[in-house]
PDB file of N, CA and C in Angstrom:
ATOM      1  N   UNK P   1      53.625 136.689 107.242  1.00 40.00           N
ATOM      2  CA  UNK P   1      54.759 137.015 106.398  1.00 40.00           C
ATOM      3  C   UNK P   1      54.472 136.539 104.986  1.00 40.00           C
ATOM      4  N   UNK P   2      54.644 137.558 103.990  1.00 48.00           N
ATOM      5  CA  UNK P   2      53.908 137.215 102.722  1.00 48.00           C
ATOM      6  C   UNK P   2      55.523 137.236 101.808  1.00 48.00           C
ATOM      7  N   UNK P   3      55.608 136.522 101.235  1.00 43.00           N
ATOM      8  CA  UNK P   3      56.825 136.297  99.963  1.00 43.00           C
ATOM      9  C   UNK P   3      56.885 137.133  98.865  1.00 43.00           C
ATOM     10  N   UNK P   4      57.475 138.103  98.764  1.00 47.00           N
ATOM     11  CA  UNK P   4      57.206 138.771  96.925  1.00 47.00           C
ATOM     12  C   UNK P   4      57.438 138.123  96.249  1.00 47.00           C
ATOM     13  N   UNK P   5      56.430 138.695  95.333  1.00 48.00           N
ATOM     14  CA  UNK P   5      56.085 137.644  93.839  1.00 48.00           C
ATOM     15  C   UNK P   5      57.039 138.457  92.739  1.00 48.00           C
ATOM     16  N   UNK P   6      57.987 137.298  91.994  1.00 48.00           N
ATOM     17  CA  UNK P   6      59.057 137.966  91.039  1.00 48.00           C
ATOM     18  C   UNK P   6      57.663 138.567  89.955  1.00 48.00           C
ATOM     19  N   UNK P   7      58.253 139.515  89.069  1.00 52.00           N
ATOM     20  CA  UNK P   7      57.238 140.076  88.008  1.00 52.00           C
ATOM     21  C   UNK P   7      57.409 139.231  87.118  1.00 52.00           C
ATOM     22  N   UNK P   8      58.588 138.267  87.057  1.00 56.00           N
ATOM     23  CA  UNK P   8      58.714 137.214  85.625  1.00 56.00           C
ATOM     24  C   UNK P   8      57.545 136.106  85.567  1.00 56.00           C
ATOM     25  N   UNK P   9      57.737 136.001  87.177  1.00 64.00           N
ATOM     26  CA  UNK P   9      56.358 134.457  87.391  1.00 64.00           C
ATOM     27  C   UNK P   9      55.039 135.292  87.014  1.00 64.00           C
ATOM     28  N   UNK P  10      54.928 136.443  87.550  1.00 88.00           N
ATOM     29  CA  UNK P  10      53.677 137.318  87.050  1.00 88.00           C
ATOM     30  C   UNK P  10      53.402 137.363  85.384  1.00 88.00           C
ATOM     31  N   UNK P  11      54.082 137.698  84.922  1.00 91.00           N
ATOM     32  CA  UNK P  11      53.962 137.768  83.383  1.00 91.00           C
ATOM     33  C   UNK P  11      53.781 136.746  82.730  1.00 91.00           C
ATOM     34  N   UNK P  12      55.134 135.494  83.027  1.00 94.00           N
ATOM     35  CA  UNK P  12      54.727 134.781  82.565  1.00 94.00           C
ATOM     36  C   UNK P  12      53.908 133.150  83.118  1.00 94.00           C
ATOM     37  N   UNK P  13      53.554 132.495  82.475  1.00 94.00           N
ATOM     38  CA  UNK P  13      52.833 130.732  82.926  1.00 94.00           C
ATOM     39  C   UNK P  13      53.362 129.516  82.489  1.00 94.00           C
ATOM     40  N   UNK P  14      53.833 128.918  83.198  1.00 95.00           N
ATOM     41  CA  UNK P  14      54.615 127.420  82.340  1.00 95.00           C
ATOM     42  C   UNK P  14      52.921 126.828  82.047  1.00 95.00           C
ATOM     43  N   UNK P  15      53.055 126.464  81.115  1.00 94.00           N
ATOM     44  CA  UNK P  15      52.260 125.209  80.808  1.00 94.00           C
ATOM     45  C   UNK P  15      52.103 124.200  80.807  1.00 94.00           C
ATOM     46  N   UNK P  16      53.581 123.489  80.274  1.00 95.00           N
ATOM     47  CA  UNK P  16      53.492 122.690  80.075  1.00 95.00           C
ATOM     48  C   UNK P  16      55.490 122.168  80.239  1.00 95.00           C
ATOM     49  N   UNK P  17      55.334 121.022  80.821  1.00 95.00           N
ATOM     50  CA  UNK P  17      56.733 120.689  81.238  1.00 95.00           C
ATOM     51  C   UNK P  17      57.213 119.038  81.076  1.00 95.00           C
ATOM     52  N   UNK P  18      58.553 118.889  80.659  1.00 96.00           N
ATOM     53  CA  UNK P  18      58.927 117.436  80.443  1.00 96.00           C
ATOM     54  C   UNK P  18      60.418 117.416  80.226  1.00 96.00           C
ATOM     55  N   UNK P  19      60.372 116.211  80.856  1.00 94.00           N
ATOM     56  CA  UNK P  19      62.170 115.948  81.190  1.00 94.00           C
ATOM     57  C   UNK P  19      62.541 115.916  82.824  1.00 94.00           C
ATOM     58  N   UNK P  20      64.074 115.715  82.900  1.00 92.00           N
ATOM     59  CA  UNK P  20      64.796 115.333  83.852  1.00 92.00           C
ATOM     60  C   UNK P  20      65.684 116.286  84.421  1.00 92.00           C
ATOM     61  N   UNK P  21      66.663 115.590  85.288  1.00 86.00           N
ATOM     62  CA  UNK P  21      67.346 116.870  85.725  1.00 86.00           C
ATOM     63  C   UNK P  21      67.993 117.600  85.291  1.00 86.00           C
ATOM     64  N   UNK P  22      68.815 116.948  83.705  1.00 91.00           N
ATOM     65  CA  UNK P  22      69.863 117.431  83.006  1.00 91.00           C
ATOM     66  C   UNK P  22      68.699 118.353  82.138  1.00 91.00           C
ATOM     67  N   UNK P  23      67.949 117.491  81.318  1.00 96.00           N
ATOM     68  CA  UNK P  23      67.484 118.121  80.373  1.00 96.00           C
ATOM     69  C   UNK P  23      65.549 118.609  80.585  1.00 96.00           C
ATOM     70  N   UNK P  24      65.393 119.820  79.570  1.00 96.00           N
ATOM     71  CA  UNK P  24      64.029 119.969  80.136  1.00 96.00           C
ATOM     72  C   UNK P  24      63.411 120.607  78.684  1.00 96.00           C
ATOM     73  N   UNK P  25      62.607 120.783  79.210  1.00 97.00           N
ATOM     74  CA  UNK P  25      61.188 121.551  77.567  1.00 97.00           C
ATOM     75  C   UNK P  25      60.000 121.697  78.427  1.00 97.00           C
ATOM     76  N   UNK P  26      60.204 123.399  78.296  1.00 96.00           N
ATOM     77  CA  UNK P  26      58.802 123.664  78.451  1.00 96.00           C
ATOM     78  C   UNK P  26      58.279 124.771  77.922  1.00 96.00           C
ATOM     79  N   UNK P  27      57.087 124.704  77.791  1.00 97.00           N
ATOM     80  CA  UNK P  27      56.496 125.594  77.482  1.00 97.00           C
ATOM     81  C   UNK P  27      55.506 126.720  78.271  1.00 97.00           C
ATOM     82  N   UNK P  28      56.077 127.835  78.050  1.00 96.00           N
ATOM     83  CA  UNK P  28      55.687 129.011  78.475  1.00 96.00           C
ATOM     84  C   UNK P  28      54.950 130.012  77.520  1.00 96.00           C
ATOM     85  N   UNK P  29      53.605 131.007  78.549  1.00 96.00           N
ATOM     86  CA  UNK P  29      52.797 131.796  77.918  1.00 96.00           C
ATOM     87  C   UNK P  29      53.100 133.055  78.654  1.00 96.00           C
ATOM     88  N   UNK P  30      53.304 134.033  77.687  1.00 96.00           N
ATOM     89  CA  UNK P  30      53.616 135.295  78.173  1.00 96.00           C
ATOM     90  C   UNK P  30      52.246 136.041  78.679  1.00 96.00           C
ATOM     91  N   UNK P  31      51.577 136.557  79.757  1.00 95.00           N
ATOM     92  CA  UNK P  31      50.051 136.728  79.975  1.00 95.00           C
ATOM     93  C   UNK P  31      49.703 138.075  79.620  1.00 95.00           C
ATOM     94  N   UNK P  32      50.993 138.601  79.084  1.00 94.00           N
ATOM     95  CA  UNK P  32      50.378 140.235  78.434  1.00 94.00           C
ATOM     96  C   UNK P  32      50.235 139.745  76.997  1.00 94.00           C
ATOM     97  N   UNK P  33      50.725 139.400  75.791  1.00 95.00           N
ATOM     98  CA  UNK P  33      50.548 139.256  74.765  1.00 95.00           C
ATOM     99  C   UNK P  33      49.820 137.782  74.487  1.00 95.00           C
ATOM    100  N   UNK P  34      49.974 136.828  75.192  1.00 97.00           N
ATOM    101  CA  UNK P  34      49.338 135.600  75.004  1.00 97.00           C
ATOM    102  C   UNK P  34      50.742 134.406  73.983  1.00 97.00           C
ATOM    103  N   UNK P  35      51.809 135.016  73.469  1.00 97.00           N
ATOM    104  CA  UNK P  35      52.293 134.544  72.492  1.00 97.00           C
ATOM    105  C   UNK P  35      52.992 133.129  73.702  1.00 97.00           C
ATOM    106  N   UNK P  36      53.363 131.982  72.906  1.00 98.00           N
ATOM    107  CA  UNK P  36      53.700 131.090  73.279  1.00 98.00           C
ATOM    108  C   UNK P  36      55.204 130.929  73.479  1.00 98.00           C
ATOM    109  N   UNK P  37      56.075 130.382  74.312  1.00 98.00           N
ATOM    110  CA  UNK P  37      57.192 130.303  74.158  1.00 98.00           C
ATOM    111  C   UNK P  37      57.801 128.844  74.358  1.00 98.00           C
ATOM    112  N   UNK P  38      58.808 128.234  73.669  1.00 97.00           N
ATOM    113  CA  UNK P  38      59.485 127.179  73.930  1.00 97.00           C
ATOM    114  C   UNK P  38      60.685 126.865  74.673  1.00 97.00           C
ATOM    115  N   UNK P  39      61.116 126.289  75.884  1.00 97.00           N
ATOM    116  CA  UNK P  39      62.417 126.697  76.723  1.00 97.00           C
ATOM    117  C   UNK P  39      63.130 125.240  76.606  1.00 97.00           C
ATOM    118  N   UNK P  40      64.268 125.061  75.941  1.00 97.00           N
ATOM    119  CA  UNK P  40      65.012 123.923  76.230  1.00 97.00           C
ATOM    120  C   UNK P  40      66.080 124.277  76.921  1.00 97.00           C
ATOM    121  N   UNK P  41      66.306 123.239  77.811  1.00 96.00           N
ATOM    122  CA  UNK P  41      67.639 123.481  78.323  1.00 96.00           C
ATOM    123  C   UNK P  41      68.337 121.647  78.576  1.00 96.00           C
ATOM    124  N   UNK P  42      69.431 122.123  78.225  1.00 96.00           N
ATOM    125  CA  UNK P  42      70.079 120.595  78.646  1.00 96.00           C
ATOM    126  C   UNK P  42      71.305 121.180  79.252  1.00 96.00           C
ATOM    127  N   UNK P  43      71.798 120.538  80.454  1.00 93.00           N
ATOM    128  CA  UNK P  43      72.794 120.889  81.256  1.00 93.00           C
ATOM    129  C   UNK P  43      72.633 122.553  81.459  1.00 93.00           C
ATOM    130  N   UNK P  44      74.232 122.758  81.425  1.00 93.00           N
ATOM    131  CA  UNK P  44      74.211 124.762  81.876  1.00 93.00           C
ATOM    132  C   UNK P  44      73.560 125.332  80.264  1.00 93.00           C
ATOM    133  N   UNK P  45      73.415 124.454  79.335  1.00 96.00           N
ATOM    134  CA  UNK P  45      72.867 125.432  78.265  1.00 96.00           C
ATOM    135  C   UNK P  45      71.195 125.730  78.058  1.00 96.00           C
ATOM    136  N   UNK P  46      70.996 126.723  77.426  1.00 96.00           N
ATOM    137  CA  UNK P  46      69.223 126.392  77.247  1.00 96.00           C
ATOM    138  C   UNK P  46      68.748 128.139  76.375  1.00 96.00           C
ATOM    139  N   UNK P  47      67.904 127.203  75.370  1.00 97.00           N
ATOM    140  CA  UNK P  47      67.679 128.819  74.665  1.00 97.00           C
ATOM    141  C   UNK P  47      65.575 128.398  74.638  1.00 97.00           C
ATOM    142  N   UNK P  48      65.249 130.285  74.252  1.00 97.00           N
ATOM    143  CA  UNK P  48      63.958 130.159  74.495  1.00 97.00           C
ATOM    144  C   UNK P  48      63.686 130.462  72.803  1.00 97.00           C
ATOM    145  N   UNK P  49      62.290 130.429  72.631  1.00 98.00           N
ATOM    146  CA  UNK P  49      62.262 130.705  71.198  1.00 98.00           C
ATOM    147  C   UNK P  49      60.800 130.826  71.170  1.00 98.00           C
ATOM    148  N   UNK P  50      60.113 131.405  70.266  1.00 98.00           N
ATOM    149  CA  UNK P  50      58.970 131.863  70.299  1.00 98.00           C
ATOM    150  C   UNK P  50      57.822 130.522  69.633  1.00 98.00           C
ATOM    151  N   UNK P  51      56.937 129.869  70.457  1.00 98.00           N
ATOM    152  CA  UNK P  51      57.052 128.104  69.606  1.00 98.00           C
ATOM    153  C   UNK P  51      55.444 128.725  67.910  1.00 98.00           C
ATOM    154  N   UNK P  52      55.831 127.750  67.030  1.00 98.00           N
ATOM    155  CA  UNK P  52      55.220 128.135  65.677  1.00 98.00           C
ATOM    156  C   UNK P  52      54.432 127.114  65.723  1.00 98.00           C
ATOM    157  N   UNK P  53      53.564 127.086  65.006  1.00 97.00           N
ATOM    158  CA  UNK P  53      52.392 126.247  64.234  1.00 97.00           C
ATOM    159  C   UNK P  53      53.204 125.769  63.194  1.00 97.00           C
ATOM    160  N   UNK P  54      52.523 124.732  62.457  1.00 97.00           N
ATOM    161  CA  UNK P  54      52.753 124.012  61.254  1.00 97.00           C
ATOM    162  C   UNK P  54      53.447 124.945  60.213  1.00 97.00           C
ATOM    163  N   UNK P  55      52.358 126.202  60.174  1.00 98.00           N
ATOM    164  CA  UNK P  55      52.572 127.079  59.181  1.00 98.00           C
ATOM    165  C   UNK P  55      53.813 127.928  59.259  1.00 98.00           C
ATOM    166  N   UNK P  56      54.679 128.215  60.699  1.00 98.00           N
ATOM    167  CA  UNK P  56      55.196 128.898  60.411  1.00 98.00           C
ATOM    168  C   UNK P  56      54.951 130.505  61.222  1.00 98.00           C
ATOM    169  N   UNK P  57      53.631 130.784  61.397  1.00 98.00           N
ATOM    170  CA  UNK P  57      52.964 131.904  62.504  1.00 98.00           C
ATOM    171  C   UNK P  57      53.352 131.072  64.080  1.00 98.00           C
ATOM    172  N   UNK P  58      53.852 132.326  64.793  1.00 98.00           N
ATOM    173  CA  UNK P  58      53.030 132.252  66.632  1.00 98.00           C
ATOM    174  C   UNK P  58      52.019 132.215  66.631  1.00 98.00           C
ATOM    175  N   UNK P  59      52.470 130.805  67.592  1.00 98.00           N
ATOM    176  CA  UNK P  59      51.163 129.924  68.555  1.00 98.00           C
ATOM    177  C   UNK P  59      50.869 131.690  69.496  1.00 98.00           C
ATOM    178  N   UNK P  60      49.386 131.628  69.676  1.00 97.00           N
ATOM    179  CA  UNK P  60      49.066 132.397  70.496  1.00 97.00           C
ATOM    180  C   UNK P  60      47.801 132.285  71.152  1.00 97.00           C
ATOM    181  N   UNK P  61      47.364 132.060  73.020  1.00 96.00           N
ATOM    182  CA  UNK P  61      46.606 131.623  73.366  1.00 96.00           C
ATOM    183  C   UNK P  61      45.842 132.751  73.696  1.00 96.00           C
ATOM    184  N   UNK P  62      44.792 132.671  73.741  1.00 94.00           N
ATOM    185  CA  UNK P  62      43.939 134.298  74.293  1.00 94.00           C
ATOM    186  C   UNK P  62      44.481 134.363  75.819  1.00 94.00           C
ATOM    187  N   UNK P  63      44.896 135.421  76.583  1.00 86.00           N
ATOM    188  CA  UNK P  63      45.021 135.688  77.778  1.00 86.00           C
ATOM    189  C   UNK P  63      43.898 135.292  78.954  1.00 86.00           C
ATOM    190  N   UNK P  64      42.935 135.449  78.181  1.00 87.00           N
ATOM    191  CA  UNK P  64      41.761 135.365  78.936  1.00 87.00           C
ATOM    192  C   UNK P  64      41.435 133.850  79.400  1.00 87.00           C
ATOM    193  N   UNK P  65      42.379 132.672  78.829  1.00 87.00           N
ATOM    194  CA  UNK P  65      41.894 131.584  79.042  1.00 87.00           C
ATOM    195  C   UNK P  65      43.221 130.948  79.676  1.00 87.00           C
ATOM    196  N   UNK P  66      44.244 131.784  80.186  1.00 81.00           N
ATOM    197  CA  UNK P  66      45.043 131.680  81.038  1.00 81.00           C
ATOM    198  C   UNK P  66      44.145 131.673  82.209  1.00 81.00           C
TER     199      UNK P  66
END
């Protein structure tokens, strides 16, 4: 018996994760475009946002090194 795989976990990759039960941050890579994403959430709230460099451009990782 095999589980279907949602297409969201397909697309996308957490990377990177920190925090508790209330609150969290992580970071996610979208594996079709490579662009980076930032997810906070504290309690029932939480917004995503596309995460930037110093400069101001999307962080973007090559797919290939997913």
């Amino acid at each position: 018996f095999e589980k279907e795989k949602s297409t969201m976990t397909d697309r996308f990759e957490k990377v990177d994760s920190q925090g508790n039960m209330l609150t969290a941050t992580e970071i996610w890579v979208d594996r079709a475009t490579g662009v980076n994403y930032l997810w906070h959430q504290n309690g029932y709230a939480g917004g995503l946002t596309p995460l930037l460099d110093k400069n101001g451009k999307v962080i973007v990782t090559d797919p290939s090194e997913l």
